[in-house]
Structures are given as structure tokens and as C-alpha cells.
Amino acid sequence: MFFFQTGKSIDLPLPKPKFSAVHLLLNALLRVFAANFNLRPGLKKYLRSDQGWIDFTIGMATDSGSVTASVTFKEGRVRVSAAIPKKPDTMLTLHSEGAVLKLLSATPTEQIFMVLKGQLSPWGNQSYLNLFFFLLSLLMHGKQQKQMEKERKKSKKDLLKASPRADTRLSDELAARQSVRMCAKDKDPGVTYLEEPYLSDLSLDDFPRIQGFLDIHFETRPQICVELPKLVTDWHKANGYETDNADNPWHPLLRKGHAFRHLMENRKPLIRKNDLIAGTTTTKEIGVVVYPEGHGSMIWGELLTVPHRTLNPYDLSEETRNILHHEIFPYWARRNFKEWVRARYDNPLCQQIDERFAIYFLWKSATISHTIPDFPKLLRLGISGIIAEIGEQLKAFANDPDKTAALEAMILCLEGLAAYSRNLARQAETEAQNETDPARKKELARLAEICNQAPLHPARSLDEAVNAVWITWVGLHMESTNAGLSLGRLDQWLQPYFAADMEKCFTEEERNACIRHAVELIACLYMRCTDHLPLTPDIANWVFGGSSSDQAITLGGVTPDGQDGVCDMTYIFLKVTEMLSIRDPNVNARFYPGINSDTYLKRLCEVNLITTATPSLHNDKTVMASLSDFNYAIEDLRDWSATGCVEPTLSGKHFGHTNFQMMNMVAALEMALNNGRHPLLNWKFGPDTGSVETGDFTTFDEFFTAFTEQFKFIIDQSIIYNEMLAEAHQVLRPTPLLSSLIDGCIRTGRDATVGGAKYNSSGAALIGLADVTDSMMAVKHLVFDEKKITFADLKRAVDDNFENHPAVRALVTKKVPLFGSGSDAAVAMADRIAKFAHDHYWNKPHYRGGRYTVGFWSMSNHVAYGTLSGALPSGRLRGKAFTPGLTPEPHASRNLTDNIRDVARLDYKNITNNIAFNVKVVPAAGDSREKTVDDIYSYVKTYFDLGGMQMQLNVVTSETLKDAMAHPENYRNLIVRISGYNAYFVTLNRDMQLELIERAEYGI
Amino acid sequence: MTDKHPLILDIKGNSLDDGPGIRSVVFFKGCPLSCVWCHNPESKKTGSEIAFDPAECVGCDTCLTVCPEKVLSRRNPFFIDRDRCTLCFACVDECPSGALSRVGREMTVDEIVAAVVRDKPFFDTSGGGVTLSGGEPTLFPDFLARLLAALKAEGIHTLLETCGQFNEAGFMEQALPLVDIIYYDIKLIDPDLHKKYCGVANRTILENFIRLTKSAGKGKFMLLPRTPLIPGITATPENLSAIAKFLADHDIKNAQLLPYNPLWPAKNQKIGIAEPKKTTDDSGNWIPREQIMAYQSIFADHGIAT
């Protein structure tokens, strides 16, 4: 029965239902709800899609069974019953009667917190759950909006009370960082054309066009765009989904190919006013893309409230709302990844765990995306060249229907992309004819020429190359969700086209103009990348707050043959990064100690100082060494790029879904402390591994084994779910366009989703390494080694959130050597945990061949998972954020050098999906730019010399962050590194802002 | 002067303010001077002490039960009756919060080197090294020389902070060849005032300085005289002019003025010293920037950059 899914053992006898007052109230209210929909035509119309009535059933009950009710929607009638039918589509279980009352008046945000806090557990079809919430909000949204407004006002009032006056010295100091710019003291061997590689004479003031785009970026409210789902849904309605019009089952690849071509041929070819790059991902200035087979319908419940929510509000027109509700979401209610798995595998345990949020989150439930396409090939061959190559291969596979379908689907997608490019060319021509400003007229005419050349044919200039990259980028984002798809080594790949342009210059003046144009063009590309945002249901504002789609660009490092890769374009990208200081694209810089220059590393430090948070810094040598067991060809390995946040992908050859999951390691620790039960969820689903209270653990190793057993269990469940979702992707969303741009897929005639790529893997992000390590150190050191406290006493203090246990809390926080303090034992503990994780994932078979990789970075899940976790033996209190990535606890050491040494000496063999190590440094007020940069450089360089893998800086004081929290209007462009990605500080949720403020701060 | 094993107060890593680059600072315990403004009061005595930090105390009272002499009391504003305390450190060992701590611990040369050498990669990248401070490191000439030799053997850059009150013979032969930079405090020129505020006359200090200026000319080490700006004591136009003249007479081109830190009185409380009387009316405030610039100009008038 349904409500056993909350984790109550199935063998427990059901308490006898007694009809409480709440039971009667709920049923009465639901009857009012039903009557409204049955009797008011203005509401009844919402029960209908363009294909007929939407039929589904929702059940509701309390844990104890004291309240039960169900609502059945059938053929336009709403019926309420106190009994629950045998198989409701969706079941809501509430942990108490109070929660029932709360749910009925909750805002969408409050509903989320009820789920997160374990007060409400949904089970079953989530599309229908969201639809039910939408129908509720049709009655309640006036009240919900007022409530949201009230909360917003109160929170603003509290902040202003704490900090009534803005400290403009702080915001001015940040702004002033742009005005001082160093010159390069030296030139890297790969720099041919730039006289002064830092380009210190250029600033944003030189580019009014870009300044205009930046204003739009910061001042435009994003809008939900239905172009993609509307075109695709209409195509499917006309041509079938499961079967075609002749009733034959569709081959998923061909279906995708045709639908994609239809989409690309028919979407509007838009050129943003004044832009040097043609094409947009949506029809809006800043558009939110809805992917219906992914997580699109998660916004269903918020269609009336999303413009009013506090975090990340979007606008949507009434027409958009109606199209989504009547035409799109009903069609996909069962045709999306989660529901496909639920139906096929009967709501498996692995999926139930995922949907409780506290243990793991599978990104595959929304998308795969995270990879790097082979742009060099596209630029070299053009679409025409790639189609010709596929055509040749088709002959070889003439007798294999699957391979033929895979290749034909690629051609269909490439044809769609070509059609879009030609449409853009026509659009540019038309606009050029109508343009009255002669300068712009010329640009538009040029743009028409460009779009007729690239990406259709090989690129010949930087303009053509950049437009080809962007137009293809648009196509890739029409094929799969905008989350973590990454651009790769654009400095390396665009350098030949920049060089070709420069070689055509004969005078100093022409050369300067050409360099300036390159800077402006790349700035346009960055701004293009901001034209779309991922669809963020409010729950994701709490779990992945402030994240854009994380389009990583990778700079520097070594070339495939091992030479210094830093070139002119590297510095041009860094100049643009410095001038724009925006969160996305997510810029990552590779540095190879001993090969890349100090000039380059110092520039990376300076750009971090000016922008406060970017680029992220990677040690090329360590990243490559960590992947040495994978048998990657060395020249491919040297061509790695960061993906999404920080994760390595071998560019253009590797389908490495590098963020298939976010895994909460602390959950395994909590389950080990509670014999398989997760305390917040109050759900025992892990194995029996022993009880602390009854003294089952006589040695530390026994307890460590309990932890690894629980960890194994949740890893295994998450991998089962990953493979089920992978199957859903193969059926619902193969990616032929992407496959045509990943080495191996054409050769093998296989889509990337079924293992066509040359290299395959899936990457996990494991969260809470420092918190688990420190907790293990506390248990080992205080309970088993020094015997300062019994395990049961420590457990009691943890269960009580250390309230009334001040001495225990003091002991665990002050007398335990922590990770990041310089303690050999703590580093060994961190290695032991990482090694266990690495080995266990490594040994799991992978559905596409290849391996599971593990990394230690957290996006913003260290905050979200922290909210969902109890107190820990480390002394961390209930609900507090974990540390970001594998960053040591702020109180581990007062010395940044201890932190750096400990992170640098981890065994990186166990860390195959990179890390995020946050360091917050604060420049001294009186120091010169050179001195400050030298100081930052000293830490970064030493960290790399010691073998550290990745470091990301926040060069901002807590004082400034506090000011920004209360006075966001002065800090619209303040970017901060969360854990792997950048966000605008003022758009973050409160918990995330506090976590950033509380991070250790080191003066320099 | 005693040359037993010194106690080490603290080794502070990752310092950017105690010489060039990233440095580790080794604080010796014990000082021949007793400056009234001393902001490291715990470094004055050579012997071990117990410190109590009420801000860290969680009130578990474990210490009250373990103290064999029963000298701890919450009614005592200093918490510890130091006249009766035998320094057995039982309370420190059992204190869970670290509110009770041992001030000064014995460390061998090897232990000190091991503690600082971990950060050698940072020294090397940043042009940093180890700074020996105190207290007064020269109070232990043999140990100092052995420590310097061991640091040099590791290839570590060394900086010595000294008040100048040392026995020159041993110092010049043993320690000086192993020091890269000397920060040399010259606080007051007037011998009577020096005696009044620092506990000893300044003859040795000035003589030692003059000797060092002669060696410094040979380029083996760098000598930087420093003057702490104490309102009403050292930070007077008369004293600063006299110091600047003295330095100019000995061909010194660079010196440093150390801004006064008004936060020092709170530290005394922890080791059982009543908050000292304010030295002047201004002692609770930072010196304004314009005032510091005025002091700098006194030195500039003598051709000395600060």
C-alpha cells in the first residue's frame, strides 16, 4: 500500500483509522475544491488538455492513517472520497495532522520545505502532483502571492534593521578594482600577435555595444519561452510518439532526428539588436527553456506564482501559461525520464530515495548534457563535411538497421542545424536591407555572408568560427537540456582563425583594430551565452541556488603534443572575463607547472582579484595524473576540458556525464550512527550495521565498516537508478546532433547515449568529505584512541544537537585534529574515505562501458544537504551547511598554508572527477596591485607545486558580503564561487549567503 | 644571562607582516626588557604559565574538580590563584575547550625546524622564510645559533627581531652569520626615559646597533631599525627626531615605524595581570593616518625612508 513508502516497515500493523477533526476538515475542503472545478466553467476548462480531459487520481493520508482522502479527476469531473483507490497516480503522505493543515495554505516554497523537512512525502507520478498543485493555486494564488510578498518584505526589513545604511566604501572598492591594470612583464612562447598580453590598455569603456548588452543582462527579467516545446509537441501530435502514423513503432533515433529537424527549420531565426553573432536559444531577450521530456513539468505547479517568487522569478504571459498547461505538459506527463522509469520499474526504491532529496540527486532525471563537442572538427569540415563523412559510413552499415538509424538521425539533425543557419543568413540579409544606420547595415550584410558559410562549410575567419560555434551551440541546446553542456578549449580552437585574421593585417592600426574586434567578438559570445537560463523550479533555488547553465570554457594548459598551450586567444578570453565579470560562461584555467609561465599564472590571479571569483584554477599535471588508470591516449588526455563545474572531459571524444549525481556522504554517516535509519527522513532503508547505543562497536574499524556498508548501499541504489534513467534517455532523448560531434559515434554507428563515444564514463560529485572526515576523526580520537568519552555519550550529544552538552561540543571542536589543520592522521582519514568511494564506484559496471568516476565538489548542495542533516560528531550543528567541495572547516586551522598543504597532499588517484577547493582571500587595503597579485600567486603556485588539483578563489571580505546581503542594489554584478560554479551573490538564498560569509577568510 | 632551553610561546605560520614573503614566526618566551606597552605580555617571563580565556570557557567545571590544590575559583576575577598554583597543568590537560592553556612549551631545535619546514614551499615561492621573535631570541644565544644553523641547513631565509639588549660577543660570532635580516627595535633615545618605560637603560642597545651597522655595510645581512609609535612615550617629536638623527649619523637609509596597537591591555587579563594603567589619554585609540605621516616626515627630513 502506498503510504508504506514513507519508510515505515511494511510488517507494522496499521493503526486503526479514527476519523479526526482534521480528517473531516480536509475532506470538506477538498469537496469545496471539487465543487469549484465542477461548477465554475472558468475553472473547469483547466481540467482539459487540447487532446481531451486529463484523468488522474491523487491520494492523501497521514502516516498514522488518521486522515485519508482522495481526489479523482475523470472526464471533467472532480470527485472526493475518504477512501483511497487501489492505485492512485500520486500519493501524498503527511507526517502529522498539523502538516495536513499547513499544506492546504502553503506557498509553493513552503510546500518544498515540507518535502525537504520530511513533513510531506510525495510518491508516484510527479507531473500529476505538480498539476494538482497548479489546480490548487488556481484557487489560492491570490493568497499565495500576498503571503510571498509579505515574507519578502519582512526579510528585507530584518536585513535593513541589522544594516540600515549601505557602506559604499565597500562596494566602491570592488568597482575600483577594474581601474588598476597590470602590464605583462613577459610573453609566452605561444603569444604571437599581442604586444602586451594583458591588454591593459583596453577596458569596458572601449566597448559601448558590450556595455549595452551587460545592462540588458542585469536589468531584464527572464521569461519562460515555449517555442521549443510547442514546436516539438506539435510535431509529435502530428507524427506520433510511441508509434508513427502507420502504427509502426518509432525508432527513437529517427523520431528524434525528424522532430529536431522540424524544430530547427521552424524556429524563429533571430539576431539580437547590435549583435555580432547570429541566433538565439529562445524568442525572448533572456529566455528560460522548457524541455518537456526532462524536468519541464516541474514548473507546472508554479505557473501562477513563478513571477512572484523571491528567488529567480520569471515572467510568463497568459498565452504561455495556457499553452504549457493545455498543450504541452499533459502530453508529456508520462513521457519524461522520471515517469518512464517509474512506470517501467514500478516506482523502484532507488527512485523513491532520490525523490526524498536528502540522500542523493540524479542529474540524469533532468538531463545528461555534461560533455564537450568536437568544435575543431566542425570548424574544419563544416556541416557539409560531416554529413559527407556520415554518408560514407552509412554504406558500411547498410545491413544494420540500428546503425543506419543512428547515422540517418545524425544527418537529419545536421540538416536541421544547416536550415537554421540558412534562415539566419536570410534574416540578416532582410535586416540589412531595412537598416538605416550604415555601420550596422554593413555588419548585418557581413553576418549574412558569415551564416551562409559557417557552420555549413569550413570556417575561415574568427567571425565565422565564433558564429559557427554559437549556432551549433544553439542547436545542441535545442537537442538536450541546458545544464552543464560545455564549450571546451576555445582559446586553442579559435587561435588559428584569429591568426588567419591577423596575418591579413598590414599596418599597426589594422592589427590593433583586429585585436579589438576579437575582444569584442568574444565578449559578444559570452553575452550570447547568457541569453538562456535553465528552468529552475523553486526547489532548485534551494538545492542549486543561483546556478546558470554552467557553460564551462577552458583556457591554457598544454597542447595535445604536450607543449605550452597559452596563446593570444588565451589572453583575449582572460581580458573578456575580466571586463565582463559575469557568472556564465564558467571560465576554467589550466596551468601546467614547469610548462606554463608565471606571466600567465599571475594574470589568472589578477583576473580573480578584479572579478572577485573567476577563473577557476586547475593543475594540469595532477588532473591528468589522476586519470592515468583509464588508458586514455596521452594526446587525448592532454586535450581535457572542464565540464559544467570543474570535471574533466576529453574534448570531443568523451561522453562522460560528469555530473550524473550529487551524493550526500554525510547521509551514509548518519545512517551508520543510526543502524540504517536516516534520522531526518525517519526512514530505515539501509542495512543493519550495528547500534551505537547498545555498544556494538568495539573498535573504530568496526564503525568505519558500518559507514562503508551504508555508503555502499546508497551508492548501489543510486547507480541502479542511473542505469534506469540512462535507458529512459536512450528511448526518450537520444542525442544524434551531439553524437555527430563526438568522436567514435559515426565510426561505430551508435548514438552517444548508448556508448558510441570513444571514451565513456559517468561522474559523481561526493559531498561532505571534510565533514565526514572530521566526524570520523572525532570518533576515532576521542572515543577509541584517547577514550575521553563513550560512543554512546557522544551519540547522545549528537542526537540532542549538542544542546546541554557544552563540554562534549567543546571537546569535539577543540581537541580533534581536523582535515586542513596539518594533521597527518586527518589527511590519512580523508584518503581512506576517498579511496573507499573511488574503489567502490570504479568496480561498478557501467552501462556504456567505461567507469564511474568520483569528485569532491558540491555545486551548492553542501548547503542544501546541510539543511537536511542532523548534528555530526564533528560538532557541526543540525541544519548547518557542510563545507563546500572538500574545503576544510573554517576552524581547522588559522593558517591558510595548513589548508593548502593538506588538500595538496591528498591521494589524487582516488579523485577522478576533480575537486572544488574554496579559498577566500582578502587583500590588504594599502597594498599595490603587484604586491596583492604576487601574494595570491604565491599561494596558488605553491599549491600547484605541491600537487594540488584545483583551487577557486573568492577575493572579497565577509564585511562586503554582509553589506551586499542588505543592500543588493549596490552589488548587482558581485560574483562568488560557490562550489564549482559562479553565481551572483545577491540572487542566492539566505543560507547560501550565510555559508559564504562564514567561510574562513585569510588576509593577504 | 641564562642559556637554558628556551620555551616557545607559539609558532605562527602564514604571516605576511613579519618580513618579506610568506613566513613562519617563532616566538621565544622571556624578555630582558619590560616595556610598559608590551603587547605580548605572555612573552615577558621565561617560565611556563597558565592562561585562562573566559571567552572560550564552556563552564563545565571539569578543571575545578581536577585541580589538586583547589586554586581555581569562579569568584576570582583571574580565575586562578597564581600564588598557590603549582603549575601542574592538570586543569589544562582536562579542559575540553582550550580555555585553560599552557603558555610556553619546550621544543628542541629539530621540533621547531620540523614545524616550520613544512611551509618551505611557500617560503620559496614567495621569497619568505622564518622570523624569530619574542620575547627576545637573543636571550638564548647558544640555542638561537643552533636553531639558525639548522634553518640555514634547510635553505630557509632567516629574520631576527630583537630589542638589541644582548651580549654582543657571542651574538656577532655565532648568530649573525646565519641571519639574513635583522629587525632592530630602537624605542627611546633618552636613557632615563628608556629605563623608565622599558626597565633598562639603552646603552647596550645603541652600542650593539652601532656595531651591527658596521657589519651591515659588508652586505651579508640587512639591518632595519624599527620604532614602535607609543603615544606620549616614543611617539613624541623630540624622541623621533633624536632617533632619526642617530640613524642618519650611522648612515641608515631605511627604517620602519610601527603603528600603535591599542588592543593590547586585554591580553594581560588572561595571564593574571590586572589591566595596566593607561599610559596616556590617547592609548585606547589608533593613531590617525595624518599623524603617522607627520612622524614619517621627521625621518624623511633626515634622509630616511619609512
Short mmCIF file of N, CA and C in Angstrom, two decimals, chain B residues 142-200:
data_model
loop_
_atom_site.label_atom_id
_atom_site.label_comp_id
_atom_site.label_asym_id
_atom_site.label_seq_id
_atom_site.Cartn_x
_atom_site.Cartn_y
_atom_site.Cartn_z
N ASP B 142 73.07 30.38 22.58
CA ASP B 142 73.50 29.08 22.04
C ASP B 142 72.37 28.43 21.26
N PHE B 143 71.22 28.43 21.89
CA PHE B 143 70.06 27.81 21.24
C PHE B 143 69.74 28.54 19.93
N LEU B 144 69.79 29.87 20.01
CA LEU B 144 69.49 30.69 18.83
C LEU B 144 70.44 30.33 17.68
N ALA B 145 71.71 30.21 18.02
CA ALA B 145 72.69 29.91 16.98
C ALA B 145 72.44 28.52 16.39
N ARG B 146 72.10 27.56 17.24
CA ARG B 146 71.84 26.20 16.74
C ARG B 146 70.59 26.19 15.86
N LEU B 147 69.59 26.93 16.30
CA LEU B 147 68.35 26.98 15.51
C LEU B 147 68.61 27.63 14.15
N LEU B 148 69.34 28.74 14.17
CA LEU B 148 69.63 29.43 12.91
C LEU B 148 70.42 28.51 11.98
N ALA B 149 71.36 27.79 12.56
CA ALA B 149 72.19 26.90 11.73
C ALA B 149 71.32 25.81 11.11
N ALA B 150 70.38 25.29 11.91
CA ALA B 150 69.52 24.23 11.39
C ALA B 150 68.61 24.77 10.29
N LEU B 151 68.11 25.99 10.46
CA LEU B 151 67.24 26.59 9.44
C LEU B 151 68.03 26.81 8.15
N LYS B 152 69.24 27.30 8.33
CA LYS B 152 70.08 27.55 7.15
C LYS B 152 70.40 26.24 6.43
N ALA B 153 70.59 25.18 7.22
CA ALA B 153 70.88 23.88 6.61
C ALA B 153 69.71 23.42 5.73
N GLU B 154 68.50 23.89 6.07
CA GLU B 154 67.33 23.55 5.25
C GLU B 154 67.15 24.54 4.10
N GLY B 155 68.04 25.53 4.04
CA GLY B 155 67.93 26.53 2.97
C GLY B 155 66.84 27.55 3.23
N ILE B 156 66.57 27.81 4.50
CA ILE B 156 65.48 28.73 4.84
C ILE B 156 66.02 30.13 5.14
N HIS B 157 65.39 31.11 4.58
CA HIS B 157 65.72 32.53 4.81
C HIS B 157 65.36 32.88 6.27
N THR B 158 66.25 33.62 6.95
CA THR B 158 66.01 33.89 8.38
C THR B 158 65.93 35.38 8.66
N LEU B 159 65.05 35.72 9.57
CA LEU B 159 64.91 37.10 10.00
C LEU B 159 64.83 37.10 11.52
N LEU B 160 65.60 37.98 12.15
CA LEU B 160 65.61 38.06 13.62
C LEU B 160 65.02 39.39 14.05
N GLU B 161 64.04 39.30 14.94
CA GLU B 161 63.52 40.53 15.55
C GLU B 161 64.14 40.64 16.93
N THR B 162 64.80 41.76 17.21
CA THR B 162 65.47 41.88 18.50
C THR B 162 65.28 43.27 19.10
N CYS B 163 65.35 43.28 20.44
CA CYS B 163 65.31 44.57 21.15
C CYS B 163 66.72 45.14 21.30
N GLY B 164 67.72 44.32 20.94
CA GLY B 164 69.09 44.81 20.97
C GLY B 164 69.82 44.64 22.28
N GLN B 165 69.13 44.14 23.29
CA GLN B 165 69.75 44.00 24.61
C GLN B 165 70.42 42.62 24.69
N PHE B 166 71.58 42.50 24.03
CA PHE B 166 72.24 41.19 24.06
C PHE B 166 73.74 41.34 24.23
N ASN B 167 74.33 40.24 24.52
CA ASN B 167 75.79 40.19 24.69
C ASN B 167 76.42 40.09 23.31
N GLU B 168 77.08 41.19 22.91
CA GLU B 168 77.48 41.27 21.50
C GLU B 168 78.51 40.22 21.11
N ALA B 169 79.39 39.88 22.01
CA ALA B 169 80.49 38.99 21.60
C ALA B 169 79.97 37.69 21.01
N GLY B 170 79.17 37.00 21.82
CA GLY B 170 78.64 35.73 21.35
C GLY B 170 77.77 35.89 20.13
N PHE B 171 76.96 36.93 20.13
CA PHE B 171 75.99 37.12 19.05
C PHE B 171 76.68 37.33 17.71
N MET B 172 77.69 38.22 17.70
CA MET B 172 78.32 38.56 16.43
C MET B 172 78.99 37.34 15.81
N GLU B 173 79.56 36.49 16.67
CA GLU B 173 80.28 35.34 16.12
C GLU B 173 79.34 34.21 15.72
N GLN B 174 78.40 33.91 16.64
CA GLN B 174 77.61 32.69 16.44
C GLN B 174 76.37 32.92 15.57
N ALA B 175 75.57 33.92 15.93
CA ALA B 175 74.26 34.05 15.29
C ALA B 175 74.31 34.89 14.02
N LEU B 176 75.04 36.00 14.09
CA LEU B 176 74.98 36.97 13.00
C LEU B 176 75.24 36.37 11.61
N PRO B 177 76.24 35.49 11.47
CA PRO B 177 76.50 34.96 10.12
C PRO B 177 75.33 34.16 9.54
N LEU B 178 74.37 33.80 10.40
CA LEU B 178 73.27 32.93 9.94
C LEU B 178 71.97 33.70 9.75
N VAL B 179 72.04 35.02 9.91
CA VAL B 179 70.82 35.83 9.82
C VAL B 179 70.81 36.61 8.51
N ASP B 180 69.67 36.60 7.83
CA ASP B 180 69.55 37.35 6.58
C ASP B 180 69.05 38.78 6.81
N ILE B 181 68.12 38.91 7.73
CA ILE B 181 67.59 40.24 8.02
C ILE B 181 67.48 40.41 9.54
N ILE B 182 67.85 41.61 10.03
CA ILE B 182 67.61 41.91 11.44
C ILE B 182 66.64 43.08 11.53
N TYR B 183 65.56 42.87 12.25
CA TYR B 183 64.66 43.97 12.61
C TYR B 183 65.07 44.38 14.02
N TYR B 184 65.52 45.60 14.15
CA TYR B 184 66.16 46.04 15.39
C TYR B 184 65.35 47.17 15.99
N ASP B 185 64.80 46.94 17.17
CA ASP B 185 63.96 47.96 17.79
C ASP B 185 64.80 49.06 18.45
N ILE B 186 64.51 50.29 18.05
CA ILE B 186 65.07 51.43 18.79
C ILE B 186 63.89 52.25 19.26
N LYS B 187 63.68 52.21 20.57
CA LYS B 187 62.41 52.72 21.08
C LYS B 187 62.54 54.16 21.58
N LEU B 188 63.57 54.36 22.40
CA LEU B 188 63.74 55.68 23.01
C LEU B 188 65.23 56.00 23.01
N ILE B 189 65.54 57.23 22.71
CA ILE B 189 66.96 57.63 22.71
C ILE B 189 67.41 58.05 24.11
N ASP B 190 66.53 58.73 24.82
CA ASP B 190 66.89 59.22 26.16
C ASP B 190 67.05 58.04 27.12
N PRO B 191 68.26 57.87 27.72
CA PRO B 191 68.50 56.70 28.57
C PRO B 191 67.59 56.66 29.80
N ASP B 192 67.26 57.81 30.34
CA ASP B 192 66.41 57.82 31.53
C ASP B 192 65.00 57.37 31.20
N LEU B 193 64.50 57.91 30.09
CA LEU B 193 63.16 57.51 29.67
C LEU B 193 63.14 56.03 29.34
N HIS B 194 64.21 55.56 28.71
CA HIS B 194 64.28 54.14 28.34
C HIS B 194 64.22 53.29 29.59
N LYS B 195 64.98 53.72 30.58
CA LYS B 195 64.97 52.98 31.85
C LYS B 195 63.57 53.03 32.47
N LYS B 196 62.95 54.20 32.37
CA LYS B 196 61.64 54.37 32.99
C LYS B 196 60.58 53.49 32.33
N TYR B 197 60.58 53.48 31.02
CA TYR B 197 59.48 52.80 30.31
C TYR B 197 59.81 51.36 29.89
N CYS B 198 61.12 51.04 29.81
CA CYS B 198 61.48 49.70 29.33
C CYS B 198 62.23 48.90 30.38
N GLY B 199 62.47 49.49 31.50
CA GLY B 199 63.06 48.74 32.60
C GLY B 199 64.57 48.71 32.61
N VAL B 200 65.22 49.01 31.52
CA VAL B 200 66.69 49.04 31.49
C VAL B 200 67.14 50.27 30.71
#
